Short mmCIF file of C-alpha atoms in Angstrom, two decimals:
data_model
loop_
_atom_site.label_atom_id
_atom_site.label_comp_id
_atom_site.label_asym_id
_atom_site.label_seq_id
_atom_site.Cartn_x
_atom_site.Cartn_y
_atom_site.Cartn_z
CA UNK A 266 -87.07 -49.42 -24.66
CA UNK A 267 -84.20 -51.62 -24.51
CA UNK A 268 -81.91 -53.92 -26.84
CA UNK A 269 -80.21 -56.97 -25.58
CA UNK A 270 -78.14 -59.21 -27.04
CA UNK A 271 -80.28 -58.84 -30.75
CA UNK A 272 -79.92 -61.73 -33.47
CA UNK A 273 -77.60 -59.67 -35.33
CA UNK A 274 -75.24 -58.79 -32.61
CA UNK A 275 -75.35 -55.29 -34.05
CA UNK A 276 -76.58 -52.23 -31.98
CA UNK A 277 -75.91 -48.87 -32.71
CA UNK A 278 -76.46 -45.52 -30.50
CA UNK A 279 -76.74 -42.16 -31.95
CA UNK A 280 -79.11 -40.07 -30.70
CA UNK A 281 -81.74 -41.45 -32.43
CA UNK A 282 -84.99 -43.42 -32.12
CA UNK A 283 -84.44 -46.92 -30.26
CA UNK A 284 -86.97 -48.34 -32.88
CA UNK A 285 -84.37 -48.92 -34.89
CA UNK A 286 -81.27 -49.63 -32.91
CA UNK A 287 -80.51 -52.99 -34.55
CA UNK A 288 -80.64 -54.83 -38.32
CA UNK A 289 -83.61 -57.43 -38.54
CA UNK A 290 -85.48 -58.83 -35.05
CA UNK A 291 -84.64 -57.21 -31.71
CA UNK A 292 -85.56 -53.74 -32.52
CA UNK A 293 -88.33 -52.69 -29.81
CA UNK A 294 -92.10 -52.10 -31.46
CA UNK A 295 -93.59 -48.84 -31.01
CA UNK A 296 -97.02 -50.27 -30.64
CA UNK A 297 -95.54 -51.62 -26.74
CA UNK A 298 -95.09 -47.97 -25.38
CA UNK A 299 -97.78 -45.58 -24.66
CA UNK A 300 -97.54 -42.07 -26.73
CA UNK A 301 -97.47 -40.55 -23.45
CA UNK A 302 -94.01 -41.66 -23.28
CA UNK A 303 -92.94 -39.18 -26.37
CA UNK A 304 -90.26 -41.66 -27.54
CA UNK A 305 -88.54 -39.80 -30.66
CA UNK A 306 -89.07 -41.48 -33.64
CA UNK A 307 -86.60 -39.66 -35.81
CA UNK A 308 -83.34 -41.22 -37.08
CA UNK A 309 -80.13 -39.10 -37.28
CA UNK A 310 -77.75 -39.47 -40.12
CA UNK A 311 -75.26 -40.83 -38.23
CA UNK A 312 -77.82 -43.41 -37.30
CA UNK A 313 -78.84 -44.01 -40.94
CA UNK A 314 -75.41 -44.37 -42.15
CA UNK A 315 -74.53 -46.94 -38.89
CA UNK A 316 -77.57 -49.30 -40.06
CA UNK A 317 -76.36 -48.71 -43.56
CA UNK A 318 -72.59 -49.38 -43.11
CA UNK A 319 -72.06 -51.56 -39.63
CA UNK A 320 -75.68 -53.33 -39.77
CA UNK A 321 -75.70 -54.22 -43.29
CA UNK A 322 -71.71 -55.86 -43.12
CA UNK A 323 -72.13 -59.22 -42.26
CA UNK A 324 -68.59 -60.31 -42.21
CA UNK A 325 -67.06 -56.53 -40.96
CA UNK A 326 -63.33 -56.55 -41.41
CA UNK A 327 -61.05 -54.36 -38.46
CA UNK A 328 -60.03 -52.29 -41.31
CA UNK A 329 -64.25 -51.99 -42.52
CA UNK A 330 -64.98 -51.11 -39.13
CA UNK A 331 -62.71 -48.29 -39.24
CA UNK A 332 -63.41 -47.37 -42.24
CA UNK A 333 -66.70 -46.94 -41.65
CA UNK A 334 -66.22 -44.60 -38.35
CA UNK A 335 -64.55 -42.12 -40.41
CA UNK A 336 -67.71 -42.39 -42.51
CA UNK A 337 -68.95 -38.44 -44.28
CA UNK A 338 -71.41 -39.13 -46.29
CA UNK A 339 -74.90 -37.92 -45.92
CA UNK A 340 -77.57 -40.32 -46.09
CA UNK A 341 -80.15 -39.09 -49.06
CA UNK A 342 -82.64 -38.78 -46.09
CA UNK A 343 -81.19 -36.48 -44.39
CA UNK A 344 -81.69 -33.32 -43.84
CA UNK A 345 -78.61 -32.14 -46.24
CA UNK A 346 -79.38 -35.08 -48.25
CA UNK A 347 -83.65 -33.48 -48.78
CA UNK A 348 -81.67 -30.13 -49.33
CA UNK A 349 -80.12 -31.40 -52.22
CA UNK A 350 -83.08 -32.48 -53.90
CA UNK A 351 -85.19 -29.65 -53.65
CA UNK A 352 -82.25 -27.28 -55.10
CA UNK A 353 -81.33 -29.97 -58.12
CA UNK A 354 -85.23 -29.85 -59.05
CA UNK A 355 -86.15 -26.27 -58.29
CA UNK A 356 -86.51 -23.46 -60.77
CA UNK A 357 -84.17 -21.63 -60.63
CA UNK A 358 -84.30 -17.35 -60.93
CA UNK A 359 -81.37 -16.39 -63.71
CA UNK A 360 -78.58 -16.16 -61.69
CA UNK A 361 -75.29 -16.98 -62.72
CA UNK A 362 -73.54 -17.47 -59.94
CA UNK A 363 -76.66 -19.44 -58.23
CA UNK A 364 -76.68 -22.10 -61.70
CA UNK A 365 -72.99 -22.69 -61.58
CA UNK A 366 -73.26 -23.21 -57.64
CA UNK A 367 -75.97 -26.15 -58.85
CA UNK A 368 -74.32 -27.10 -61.90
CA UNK A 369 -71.44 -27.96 -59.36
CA UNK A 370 -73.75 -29.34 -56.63
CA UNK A 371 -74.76 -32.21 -59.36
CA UNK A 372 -71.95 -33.38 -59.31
CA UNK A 373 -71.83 -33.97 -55.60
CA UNK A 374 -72.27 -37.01 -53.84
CA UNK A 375 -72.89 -35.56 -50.21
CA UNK A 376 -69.77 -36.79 -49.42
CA UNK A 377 -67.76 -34.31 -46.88
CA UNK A 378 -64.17 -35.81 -47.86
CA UNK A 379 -61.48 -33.34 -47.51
CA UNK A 380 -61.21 -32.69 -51.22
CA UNK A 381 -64.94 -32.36 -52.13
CA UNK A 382 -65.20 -28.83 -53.64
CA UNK A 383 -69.30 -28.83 -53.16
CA UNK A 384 -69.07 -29.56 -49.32
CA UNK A 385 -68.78 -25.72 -48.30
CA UNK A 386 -71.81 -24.90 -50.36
CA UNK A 387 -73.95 -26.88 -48.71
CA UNK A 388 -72.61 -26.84 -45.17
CA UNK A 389 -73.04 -22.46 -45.37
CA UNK A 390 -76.65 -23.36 -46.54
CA UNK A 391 -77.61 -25.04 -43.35
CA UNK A 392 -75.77 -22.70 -41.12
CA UNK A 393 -76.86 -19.38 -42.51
CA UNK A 394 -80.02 -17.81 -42.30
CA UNK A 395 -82.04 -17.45 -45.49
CA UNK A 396 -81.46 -13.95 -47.08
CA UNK A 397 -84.38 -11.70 -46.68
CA UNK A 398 -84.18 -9.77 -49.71
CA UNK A 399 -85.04 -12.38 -52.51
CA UNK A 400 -88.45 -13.20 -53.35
CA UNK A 401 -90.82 -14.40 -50.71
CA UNK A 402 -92.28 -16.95 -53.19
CA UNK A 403 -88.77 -18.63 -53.89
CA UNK A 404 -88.30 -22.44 -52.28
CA UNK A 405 -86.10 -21.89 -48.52
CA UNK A 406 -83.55 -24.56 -50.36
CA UNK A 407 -82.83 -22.30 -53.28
CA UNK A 408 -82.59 -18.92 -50.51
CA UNK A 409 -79.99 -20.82 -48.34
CA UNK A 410 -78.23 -21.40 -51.78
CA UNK A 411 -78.48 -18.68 -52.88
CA UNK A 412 -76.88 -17.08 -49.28
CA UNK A 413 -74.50 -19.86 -49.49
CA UNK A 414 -73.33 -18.78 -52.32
CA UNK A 415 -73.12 -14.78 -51.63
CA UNK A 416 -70.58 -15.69 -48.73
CA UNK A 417 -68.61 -17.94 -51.05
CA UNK A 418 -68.09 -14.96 -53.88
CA UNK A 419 -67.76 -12.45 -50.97
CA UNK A 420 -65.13 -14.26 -48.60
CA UNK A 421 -63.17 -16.72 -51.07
CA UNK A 422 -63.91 -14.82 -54.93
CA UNK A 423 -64.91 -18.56 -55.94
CA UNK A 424 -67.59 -21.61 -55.53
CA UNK A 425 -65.30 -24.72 -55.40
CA UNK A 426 -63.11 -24.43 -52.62
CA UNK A 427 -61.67 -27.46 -51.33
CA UNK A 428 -63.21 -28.63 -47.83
CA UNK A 429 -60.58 -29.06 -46.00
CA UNK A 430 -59.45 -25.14 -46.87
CA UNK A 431 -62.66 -24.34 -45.29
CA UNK A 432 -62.90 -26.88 -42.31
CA UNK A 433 -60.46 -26.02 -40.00
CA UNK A 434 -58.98 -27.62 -36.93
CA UNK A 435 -57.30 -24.58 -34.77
CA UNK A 436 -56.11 -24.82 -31.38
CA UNK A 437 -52.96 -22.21 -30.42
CA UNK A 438 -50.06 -21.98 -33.29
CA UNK A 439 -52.14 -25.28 -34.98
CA UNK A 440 -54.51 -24.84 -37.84
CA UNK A 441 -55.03 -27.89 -39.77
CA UNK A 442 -57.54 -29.06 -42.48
CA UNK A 443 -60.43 -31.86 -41.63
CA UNK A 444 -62.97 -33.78 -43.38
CA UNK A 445 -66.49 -34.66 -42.02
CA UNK A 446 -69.58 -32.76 -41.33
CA UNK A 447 -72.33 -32.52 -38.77
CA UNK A 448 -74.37 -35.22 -37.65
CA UNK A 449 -71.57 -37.90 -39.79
CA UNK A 450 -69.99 -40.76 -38.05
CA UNK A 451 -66.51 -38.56 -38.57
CA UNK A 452 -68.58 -35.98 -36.37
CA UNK A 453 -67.22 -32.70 -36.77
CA UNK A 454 -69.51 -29.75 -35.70
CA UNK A 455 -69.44 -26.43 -37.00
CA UNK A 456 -68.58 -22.84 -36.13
CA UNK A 457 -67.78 -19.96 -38.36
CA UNK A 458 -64.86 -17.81 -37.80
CA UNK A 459 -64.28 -14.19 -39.05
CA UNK A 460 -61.93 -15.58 -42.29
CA UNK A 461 -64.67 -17.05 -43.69
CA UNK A 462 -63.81 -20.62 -42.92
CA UNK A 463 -65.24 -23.21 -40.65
CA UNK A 464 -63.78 -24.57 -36.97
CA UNK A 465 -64.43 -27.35 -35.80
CA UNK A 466 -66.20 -27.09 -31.96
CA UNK A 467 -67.89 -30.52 -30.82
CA UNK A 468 -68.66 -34.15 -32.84
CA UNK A 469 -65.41 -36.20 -32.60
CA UNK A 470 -63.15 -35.91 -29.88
CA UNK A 471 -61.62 -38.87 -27.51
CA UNK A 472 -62.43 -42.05 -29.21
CA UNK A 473 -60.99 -45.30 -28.51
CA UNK A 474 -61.18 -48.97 -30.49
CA UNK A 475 -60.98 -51.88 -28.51
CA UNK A 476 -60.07 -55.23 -29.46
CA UNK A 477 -60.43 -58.64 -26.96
CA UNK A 478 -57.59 -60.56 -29.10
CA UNK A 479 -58.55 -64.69 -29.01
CA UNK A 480 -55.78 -65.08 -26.25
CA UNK A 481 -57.23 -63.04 -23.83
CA UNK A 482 -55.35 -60.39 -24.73
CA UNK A 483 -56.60 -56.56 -25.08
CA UNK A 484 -55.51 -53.90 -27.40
CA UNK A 485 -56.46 -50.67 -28.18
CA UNK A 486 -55.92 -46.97 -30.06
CA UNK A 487 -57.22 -44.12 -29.40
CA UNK A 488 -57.05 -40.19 -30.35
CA UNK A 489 -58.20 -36.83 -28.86
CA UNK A 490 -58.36 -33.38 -31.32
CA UNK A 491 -55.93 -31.81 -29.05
CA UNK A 492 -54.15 -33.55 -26.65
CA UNK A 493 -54.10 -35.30 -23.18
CA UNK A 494 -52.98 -31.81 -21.73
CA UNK A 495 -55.54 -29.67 -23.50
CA UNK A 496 -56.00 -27.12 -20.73
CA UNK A 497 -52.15 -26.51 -20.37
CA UNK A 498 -51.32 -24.25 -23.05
CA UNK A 499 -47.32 -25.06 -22.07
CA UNK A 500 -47.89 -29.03 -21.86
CA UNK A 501 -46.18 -30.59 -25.00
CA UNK A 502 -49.67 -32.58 -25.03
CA UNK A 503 -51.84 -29.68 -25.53
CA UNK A 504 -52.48 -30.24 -29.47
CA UNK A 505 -50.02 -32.88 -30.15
CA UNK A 506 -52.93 -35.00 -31.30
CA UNK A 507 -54.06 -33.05 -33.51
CA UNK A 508 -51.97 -33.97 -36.58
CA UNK A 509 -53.35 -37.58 -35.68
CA UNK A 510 -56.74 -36.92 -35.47
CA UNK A 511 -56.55 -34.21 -38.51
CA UNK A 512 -55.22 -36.96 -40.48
CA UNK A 513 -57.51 -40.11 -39.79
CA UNK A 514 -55.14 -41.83 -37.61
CA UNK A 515 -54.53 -43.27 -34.27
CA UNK A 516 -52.32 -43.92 -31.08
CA UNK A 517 -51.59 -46.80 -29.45
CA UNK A 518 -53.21 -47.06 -25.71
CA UNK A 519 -50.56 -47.91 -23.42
CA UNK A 520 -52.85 -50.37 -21.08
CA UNK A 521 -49.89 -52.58 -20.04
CA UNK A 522 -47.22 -52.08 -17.00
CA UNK A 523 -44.28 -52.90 -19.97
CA UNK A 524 -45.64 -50.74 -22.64
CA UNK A 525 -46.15 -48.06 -20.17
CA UNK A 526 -42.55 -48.01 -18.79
CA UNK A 527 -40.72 -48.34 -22.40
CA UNK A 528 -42.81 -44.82 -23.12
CA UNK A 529 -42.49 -43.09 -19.86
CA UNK A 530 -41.61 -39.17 -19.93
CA UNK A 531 -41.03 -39.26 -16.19
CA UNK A 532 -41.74 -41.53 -13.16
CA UNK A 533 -43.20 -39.72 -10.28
CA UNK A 534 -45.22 -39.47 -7.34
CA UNK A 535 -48.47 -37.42 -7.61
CA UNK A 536 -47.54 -34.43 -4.91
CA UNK A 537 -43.74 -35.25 -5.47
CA UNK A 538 -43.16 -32.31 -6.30
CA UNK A 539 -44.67 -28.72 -7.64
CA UNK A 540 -43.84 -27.24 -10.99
CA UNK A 541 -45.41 -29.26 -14.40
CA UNK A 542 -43.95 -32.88 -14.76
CA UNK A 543 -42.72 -31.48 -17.92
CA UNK A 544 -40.45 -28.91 -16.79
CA UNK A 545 -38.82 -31.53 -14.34
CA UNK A 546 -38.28 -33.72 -16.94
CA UNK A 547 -36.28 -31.26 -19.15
CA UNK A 548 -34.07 -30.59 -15.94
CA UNK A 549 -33.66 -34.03 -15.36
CA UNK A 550 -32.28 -34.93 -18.81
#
């Protein structure tokens, strides 16, 4: 299936069904491809929220479009977004720390911003397996709650724990807080370490916004979670992005000769010379 050049001048790709790749006419029909073909039909949230945010703007500001890349909110369709629903209307067994881990869940609004106290709850409940030892009869939603909320009380003595306290960006002496979630357009991906707290391991890395300018100009930022040196542990760019990218915030990308030579660290050769283009340019100073 393919898109091209739809009415809305709006396509979106995220791993998703190409169904639905555009708002309004454009979108391939189903009924044209065989079933032999086994074209996925599911939508992600990231592509939910895309339609939702980028299709539906018809007049999308630079500062919109921005906005809405560092989009964590889970569509109500979702998969964390069905979770919700079946915990808010289950019955519940009496449990106090399970009803005050849904009294506070009502009050969320599957949001993952950094300060959102529910996020953790919900973001343990997808990655850890149901407990075994609860009643076999009890809804899977309200077992991953209520596992959820056994490694909250266990690891952090407490429910509402900010997200960014448990959604960590770590690479060497760096440990800084994030916000977004899995399968969000602020991708973050999720691992967890022994303190009890997240890491973030894939979603958002390098990403770059490009603008053609109406005099033919081209300009551009950009940010990577680490750095452009990210394998050289002594490189000064080997997580000095990752206050930037912790933050919500990006570089300029030096594309011209003149912006490149007002920032330049050291002019070289590649073979010039041997040791890291870093330690010559301390000795050269």
């Amino acid at each position: 299936p393919q898109v091209v050049n739809p009415p809305s001048a709006f396509i979106q790709s995220c791993n998703s069904s190409p169904f639905h790749t555009t708002i309004g006419e454009g979108n391939p029909q189903p009924e044209q491809f065989s079933p032999d073909m086994r074209i996925e039909t599911h939508l992600t949230n990231r592509a939910r929220r895309a339609l939702a945010l980028y299709g539906a703007d018809e007049s999308i500001t630079r500062e919109k479009f921005y906005e809405y890349k560092y989009d964590k909110v889970y569509d109500s369709e979702s998969r964390v977004g069905r979770w919700l629903d079946e915990v808010l209307t289950a019955e519940l067994p009496k449990d106090s720390d399970l009803a005050d881990a849904v009294e506070l869940l009502k009050g969320w609004d599957l949001s993952a911003e950094k300060e959102r106290t529910e996020t953790a709850l919900a973001m343990l409940a997808m990655e850890l397996a149901p407990p075994k030892d609860v009643p076999d009869d009890e809804p899977d939603a309200v077992k991953r709650l209520r596992g959820a909320v056994k490694f909250m009380m266990e690891k952090h003595g407490r429910l509402d724990v900010p997200w960014e306290e448990m959604l960590r960006l770590r690479r060497g002496e760096v440990d800084l807080g994030l916000g977004g979630c899995p399968d969000c357009l602020r991708a973050i991906d999720l691992r967890l370490a022994g303190d009890g707290r997240f890491v973030g391991i894939n979603g958002d890395c390098f990403f770059q916004m490009v603008e053609w300018l109406p005099d033919g100009a081209m300009r551009s930022e950009s940010v990577h979670q680490y750095g452009s040196a990210a394998s050289d542990a002594n490189s000064p760019h080997y997580a000095d992005q990752a206050p930037l990218f912790a933050s919500e915030t990006m570089r300029p990308t030096l594309y011209y000769e003149e912006d490149i030579r007002a920032n330049l660290a050291l002019e070289y050769r590649p073979g010039e010379f041997s040791d890291p283009w870093y330690d010559i340019a301390k000795r050269s100073k």
